[in-house]
Amino acid sequence: MRLLVTCWRHRRGEGALLLVEDGRVVERIAHPVPLMGLERRAIDGPETWGWVVDHTGRLYRVARGPALADGIDLRDDHERDGELGTHDLVARGSSLVAVATGTEELRIHEPGVAGVARLALTDLGADVHHINGCVPFGASHVLVTAFACPGEGTSWRAIEGASGVVALVAIGETTPALILHADQFWPHSPRMIRGVLWWCDTRRGLVRSALGHAIRVPGLARGLRLLSDGRLAVGLSVDRHDPRATDAWGVALVDPSGISGRVEFWTWGQDPLEVYDVLEVNG
């Protein structure tokens, strides 16, 4: 099994892209800023392993090569647009949708086409709700994970405890969001898996679903993907705000049914990085 893993070192602000084969890191590419969301479109050919966005909003193609370093292409048609605080990256048909947390908008990329479309998620235009992940839902809505209930008007950084939500948001409108799941502790990585919404209840170390699953993993959970063998890959980090001896960093592989209770765990070294996303690749 081969995974791409994005991560960063918070103290230095550096990012890294890891290529992991059967639990072992075989390639590691450094990046000057944190690397965040990973995604692959259904239309991508075998020469493209996927796409990755960094925290400033730059989009990269991860291409096959003799080594991972030979296969990263920076899109030369994409401009840097300040500190966007970009987090998640999801496919929507031929497009790639990046969540610009700092400006509370979606940025729509068409690989190979110059320019980026911007779609507002709120009328505030600032990091008030800390919207960090999304799943397209129909033509005009997205399911999002956020740290503060929309409409509170309070910075997420000033909120303590379980203030996070999973919500349905209309794109480009100012209508209130519909809160689907409240009382989440720093939720991230919403994913539609086999027709069911899943996400990470990050600081609790739980992977949840709309059907009521709550699978515990040994660390701060962020980054979620269904693998070809039917398991879920979950990125794990040590909580930088409240380190605990039980936390670990790496990737956990879990049974989505929760029946077996078995968790396989991959970790790499004593100096922890914060993991943001995971993606299985072929070839």
Tab-separated table of C-alpha atoms in Angstrom:
chain	number	residue	atom	x	y	z
A	1	MET	CA	0.000	0.000	0.000
A	2	ARG	CA	1.305	3.430	-0.962
A	3	LEU	CA	0.180	6.699	0.652
A	4	LEU	CA	0.964	10.375	0.236
A	5	VAL	CA	0.962	12.238	3.565
A	6	THR	CA	1.084	16.023	4.034
A	7	CYS	CA	2.499	17.419	7.251
A	8	TRP	CA	4.321	20.349	8.793
A	9	ARG	CA	6.489	21.381	11.693
A	10	HIS	CA	4.570	24.070	13.542
A	11	ARG	CA	7.492	25.714	15.332
A	12	ARG	CA	9.344	26.373	12.075
A	13	GLY	CA	6.389	26.723	9.719
A	14	GLU	CA	7.918	24.152	7.340
A	15	GLY	CA	5.960	21.610	5.346
A	16	ALA	CA	6.725	18.146	4.008
A	17	LEU	CA	5.222	15.618	1.621
A	18	LEU	CA	5.854	11.980	2.509
A	19	LEU	CA	5.579	8.947	0.251
A	20	VAL	CA	4.861	5.917	2.432
A	21	GLU	CA	4.980	2.308	1.252
A	22	ASP	CA	3.603	-0.365	3.596
A	23	GLY	CA	4.279	1.813	6.616
A	24	ARG	CA	7.806	2.947	5.639
A	25	VAL	CA	8.692	6.466	4.451
A	26	VAL	CA	10.545	6.042	1.144
A	27	GLU	CA	10.541	9.679	-0.027
A	28	ARG	CA	10.306	12.982	1.831
A	29	ILE	CA	10.056	16.366	0.092
A	30	ALA	CA	10.549	19.536	2.146
A	31	HIS	CA	8.456	22.634	1.486
A	32	PRO	CA	8.941	26.156	2.919
A	33	VAL	CA	5.336	26.429	4.185
A	34	PRO	CA	2.841	23.852	5.474
A	35	LEU	CA	1.386	21.438	2.931
A	36	MET	CA	-2.308	20.827	3.497
A	37	GLY	CA	-5.070	19.118	1.494
A	38	LEU	CA	-4.509	16.238	-0.937
A	39	GLU	CA	-6.878	15.076	-3.661
A	40	ARG	CA	-7.126	13.073	-6.858
A	41	ARG	CA	-9.774	13.577	-9.539
A	42	ALA	CA	-11.539	10.697	-11.240
A	43	ILE	CA	-10.300	12.037	-14.608
A	44	ASP	CA	-6.611	12.075	-13.610
A	45	GLY	CA	-4.514	9.650	-15.626
A	46	PRO	CA	-1.893	7.217	-14.323
A	47	GLU	CA	0.859	9.831	-14.670
A	48	THR	CA	-0.769	11.958	-11.930
A	49	TRP	CA	-0.761	10.656	-8.380
A	50	GLY	CA	-2.773	13.597	-7.114
A	51	TRP	CA	-2.771	17.270	-6.206
A	52	VAL	CA	-1.681	19.134	-3.091
A	53	VAL	CA	-2.320	22.682	-1.897
A	54	ASP	CA	-0.094	24.602	0.495
A	55	HIS	CA	-1.125	27.032	3.225
A	56	THR	CA	-0.693	30.074	0.957
A	57	GLY	CA	-3.046	28.656	-1.682
A	58	ARG	CA	-0.504	27.405	-4.221
A	59	LEU	CA	-1.577	24.239	-6.013
A	60	TYR	CA	0.869	21.513	-7.019
A	61	ARG	CA	0.579	18.390	-9.149
A	62	VAL	CA	2.175	15.251	-7.747
A	63	ALA	CA	3.302	13.280	-10.789
A	64	ARG	CA	4.826	9.855	-11.142
A	65	GLY	CA	8.587	9.720	-11.423
A	66	PRO	CA	11.612	7.619	-10.457
A	67	ALA	CA	11.560	9.531	-7.175
A	68	LEU	CA	8.919	11.758	-5.671
A	69	ALA	CA	11.204	14.768	-6.115
A	70	ASP	CA	11.149	14.182	-9.874
A	71	GLY	CA	7.396	14.289	-9.963
A	72	ILE	CA	6.213	17.524	-8.323
A	73	ASP	CA	5.008	20.185	-10.744
A	74	LEU	CA	4.180	23.682	-9.505
A	75	ARG	CA	1.330	25.063	-11.573
A	76	ASP	CA	2.819	28.048	-13.312
A	77	ASP	CA	-0.599	29.556	-14.055
A	78	HIS	CA	-1.494	30.020	-10.394
A	79	GLU	CA	-0.717	33.238	-8.580
A	80	ARG	CA	-0.044	33.593	-4.883
A	81	ASP	CA	-2.753	35.735	-3.315
A	82	GLY	CA	-1.502	36.581	0.145
A	83	GLU	CA	-1.900	34.428	3.232
A	84	LEU	CA	-5.102	32.534	2.504
A	85	GLY	CA	-4.735	30.000	5.285
A	86	THR	CA	-5.762	27.300	2.813
A	87	HIS	CA	-6.671	23.947	4.340
A	88	ASP	CA	-8.688	21.255	2.558
A	89	LEU	CA	-8.728	20.265	-1.115
A	90	VAL	CA	-11.595	18.325	-2.722
A	91	ALA	CA	-12.515	17.288	-6.259
A	92	ARG	CA	-15.688	18.457	-7.940
A	93	GLY	CA	-15.843	16.975	-11.427
A	94	SER	CA	-12.835	18.288	-13.338
A	95	SER	CA	-12.282	21.062	-10.793
A	96	LEU	CA	-10.281	21.148	-7.572
A	97	VAL	CA	-11.869	23.100	-4.738
A	98	ALA	CA	-9.551	24.594	-2.108
A	99	VAL	CA	-10.918	25.880	1.195
A	100	ALA	CA	-9.393	29.319	1.866
A	101	THR	CA	-9.926	29.458	5.611
A	102	GLY	CA	-8.433	32.937	6.033
A	103	THR	CA	-10.989	34.488	3.670
A	104	GLU	CA	-13.872	32.037	4.223
A	105	GLU	CA	-14.249	31.216	0.552
A	106	LEU	CA	-13.828	28.380	-1.911
A	107	ARG	CA	-11.227	28.757	-4.647
A	108	ILE	CA	-12.064	26.755	-7.765
A	109	HIS	CA	-9.060	25.555	-9.775
A	110	GLU	CA	-9.257	24.086	-13.281
A	111	PRO	CA	-5.840	22.466	-13.820
A	112	GLY	CA	-4.300	23.727	-17.040
A	113	VAL	CA	-6.560	26.801	-17.137
A	114	ALA	CA	-5.319	30.177	-15.939
A	115	GLY	CA	-7.213	31.979	-13.200
A	116	VAL	CA	-9.046	30.955	-10.041
A	117	ALA	CA	-12.759	31.432	-9.337
A	118	ARG	CA	-13.721	32.562	-5.837
A	119	LEU	CA	-16.999	31.650	-4.143
A	120	ALA	CA	-17.798	33.179	-0.743
A	121	LEU	CA	-19.087	30.934	2.031
A	122	THR	CA	-20.024	33.772	4.411
A	123	ASP	CA	-20.441	37.539	4.176
A	124	LEU	CA	-17.745	38.150	6.796
A	125	GLY	CA	-14.684	37.617	4.611
A	126	ALA	CA	-12.394	36.804	7.539
A	127	ASP	CA	-11.357	33.807	9.619
A	128	VAL	CA	-14.274	34.024	12.042
A	129	HIS	CA	-15.658	30.500	11.772
A	130	HIS	CA	-12.403	28.763	10.819
A	131	ILE	CA	-14.014	26.817	7.996
A	132	ASN	CA	-11.326	24.234	7.241
A	133	GLY	CA	-12.950	21.479	5.177
A	134	CYS	CA	-15.798	20.938	2.747
A	135	VAL	CA	-17.707	18.341	0.757
A	136	PRO	CA	-19.695	19.526	-2.296
A	137	PHE	CA	-23.408	18.891	-1.757
A	138	GLY	CA	-25.551	19.475	-4.812
A	139	ALA	CA	-25.058	22.433	-7.120
A	140	SER	CA	-25.281	25.243	-4.581
A	141	HIS	CA	-24.271	23.916	-1.148
A	142	VAL	CA	-21.296	22.433	0.686
A	143	LEU	CA	-20.971	20.468	3.903
A	144	VAL	CA	-18.278	22.115	6.020
A	145	THR	CA	-16.364	21.582	9.229
A	146	ALA	CA	-15.826	24.732	11.303
A	147	PHE	CA	-14.719	25.677	14.796
A	148	ALA	CA	-17.439	28.160	15.756
A	149	CYS	CA	-21.169	28.263	15.133
A	150	PRO	CA	-21.942	30.613	12.200
A	151	GLY	CA	-23.514	33.854	13.352
A	152	GLU	CA	-21.730	34.056	16.685
A	153	GLY	CA	-19.343	36.693	15.403
A	154	THR	CA	-16.608	35.464	17.717
A	155	SER	CA	-13.113	34.497	16.655
A	156	TRP	CA	-12.562	30.755	16.910
A	157	ARG	CA	-9.274	31.460	18.692
A	158	ALA	CA	-11.161	32.882	21.665
A	159	ILE	CA	-13.491	29.910	22.027
A	160	GLU	CA	-12.743	27.140	24.470
A	161	GLY	CA	-13.796	23.515	24.306
A	162	ALA	CA	-16.163	21.773	21.942
A	163	SER	CA	-17.328	24.700	19.801
A	164	GLY	CA	-17.003	22.974	16.431
A	165	VAL	CA	-19.748	22.055	14.009
A	166	VAL	CA	-20.508	20.161	10.830
A	167	ALA	CA	-22.865	22.392	8.834
A	168	LEU	CA	-24.611	22.787	5.488
A	169	VAL	CA	-23.693	26.122	3.882
A	170	ALA	CA	-25.132	27.786	0.781
A	171	ILE	CA	-22.422	28.998	-1.608
A	172	GLY	CA	-22.431	32.739	-2.266
A	173	GLU	CA	-25.424	33.470	-0.022
A	174	THR	CA	-25.748	35.004	3.430
A	175	THR	CA	-28.476	32.653	4.676
A	176	PRO	CA	-27.683	31.024	8.025
A	177	ALA	CA	-25.907	27.691	7.931
A	178	LEU	CA	-27.811	24.584	8.955
A	179	ILE	CA	-25.984	22.933	11.854
A	180	LEU	CA	-26.030	19.156	11.361
A	181	HIS	CA	-23.649	18.069	14.126
A	182	ALA	CA	-22.659	20.318	17.041
A	183	ASP	CA	-20.407	19.754	20.069
A	184	GLN	CA	-17.408	18.796	17.920
A	185	PHE	CA	-13.899	19.532	19.210
A	186	TRP	CA	-11.927	21.093	16.319
A	187	PRO	CA	-13.546	19.066	13.493
A	188	HIS	CA	-11.633	18.532	10.232
A	189	SER	CA	-11.557	16.447	7.053
A	190	PRO	CA	-15.205	15.918	6.078
A	191	ARG	CA	-15.467	13.115	3.516
A	192	MET	CA	-18.349	11.437	1.725
A	193	ILE	CA	-17.533	7.714	1.922
A	194	ARG	CA	-19.874	5.200	0.295
A	195	GLY	CA	-22.676	7.729	0.476
A	196	VAL	CA	-22.175	8.523	4.176
A	197	LEU	CA	-20.620	11.682	5.649
A	198	TRP	CA	-17.548	11.049	7.834
A	199	TRP	CA	-15.273	13.534	9.595
A	200	CYS	CA	-12.610	13.827	12.296
A	201	ASP	CA	-13.584	15.067	15.760
A	202	THR	CA	-9.994	16.143	15.880
A	203	ARG	CA	-8.993	16.953	19.424
A	204	ARG	CA	-11.041	14.109	20.899
A	205	GLY	CA	-9.153	11.644	18.692
A	206	LEU	CA	-12.357	10.318	17.128
A	207	VAL	CA	-13.472	9.500	13.594
A	208	ARG	CA	-17.231	10.043	13.330
A	209	SER	CA	-19.970	9.397	10.782
A	210	ALA	CA	-23.491	10.682	10.251
A	211	LEU	CA	-24.669	7.138	11.105
A	212	GLY	CA	-23.264	7.436	14.617
A	213	HIS	CA	-19.844	5.766	14.291
A	214	ALA	CA	-17.239	7.039	16.767
A	215	ILE	CA	-13.913	5.267	16.262
A	216	ARG	CA	-11.081	6.206	18.616
A	217	VAL	CA	-7.509	6.641	17.356
A	218	PRO	CA	-4.312	7.255	19.370
A	219	GLY	CA	-3.764	10.961	18.692
A	220	LEU	CA	-5.189	14.183	17.324
A	221	ALA	CA	-7.138	13.050	14.219
A	222	ARG	CA	-6.911	15.036	10.967
A	223	GLY	CA	-6.864	13.667	7.423
A	224	LEU	CA	-9.264	10.898	6.411
A	225	ARG	CA	-9.447	8.587	3.398
A	226	LEU	CA	-11.108	5.313	2.377
A	227	LEU	CA	-8.468	2.838	1.185
A	228	SER	CA	-8.732	0.205	-1.528
A	229	ASP	CA	-8.754	-2.577	1.102
A	230	GLY	CA	-11.837	-1.095	2.779
A	231	ARG	CA	-10.098	0.428	5.790
A	232	LEU	CA	-9.919	4.116	6.707
A	233	ALA	CA	-6.563	5.921	6.827
A	234	VAL	CA	-6.517	8.599	9.532
A	235	GLY	CA	-3.722	11.136	10.002
A	236	LEU	CA	-2.513	11.504	13.602
A	237	SER	CA	-0.678	14.323	15.366
A	238	VAL	CA	0.495	15.226	18.842
A	239	ASP	CA	-1.624	18.101	20.168
A	240	ARG	CA	0.770	21.053	20.194
A	241	HIS	CA	-1.497	22.966	22.619
A	242	ASP	CA	-1.752	20.159	25.161
A	243	PRO	CA	0.762	17.345	24.538
A	244	ARG	CA	-0.243	14.037	26.083
A	245	ALA	CA	1.915	10.984	26.587
A	246	THR	CA	-0.693	8.838	24.840
A	247	ASP	CA	-0.683	10.897	21.623
A	248	ALA	CA	1.237	9.684	18.608
A	249	TRP	CA	1.930	10.997	15.124
A	250	GLY	CA	1.654	9.153	11.841
A	251	VAL	CA	-1.244	7.299	10.220
A	252	ALA	CA	-3.784	4.926	11.754
A	253	LEU	CA	-5.565	2.290	9.646
A	254	VAL	CA	-8.957	1.397	11.104
A	255	ASP	CA	-11.998	-0.748	10.334
A	256	PRO	CA	-14.823	1.704	9.438
A	257	SER	CA	-17.439	-0.647	10.861
A	258	GLY	CA	-15.814	-0.319	14.267
A	259	ILE	CA	-16.601	-3.991	14.891
A	260	SER	CA	-13.072	-5.355	15.033
A	261	GLY	CA	-11.684	-2.522	17.142
A	262	ARG	CA	-8.299	-3.188	15.530
A	263	VAL	CA	-6.074	-0.223	14.713
A	264	GLU	CA	-2.857	-0.580	12.732
A	265	PHE	CA	-0.503	2.312	13.365
A	266	TRP	CA	2.384	3.711	11.336
A	267	THR	CA	4.765	6.271	12.835
A	268	TRP	CA	8.115	7.698	11.745
A	269	GLY	CA	10.606	8.931	14.310
A	270	GLN	CA	10.651	10.647	17.666
A	271	ASP	CA	10.488	14.232	16.364
A	272	PRO	CA	6.778	14.617	15.577
A	273	LEU	CA	5.288	16.416	12.614
A	274	GLU	CA	1.657	17.491	12.399
A	275	VAL	CA	-0.192	15.434	9.794
A	276	TYR	CA	-2.881	17.157	7.754
A	277	ASP	CA	-4.045	14.789	5.017
A	278	VAL	CA	-3.537	11.341	3.485
A	279	LEU	CA	-4.175	9.950	0.006
A	280	GLU	CA	-3.697	6.456	-1.425
A	281	VAL	CA	-1.856	6.317	-4.746
A	282	ASN	CA	-1.388	3.600	-7.346
A	283	GLY	CA	1.651	2.466	-9.320
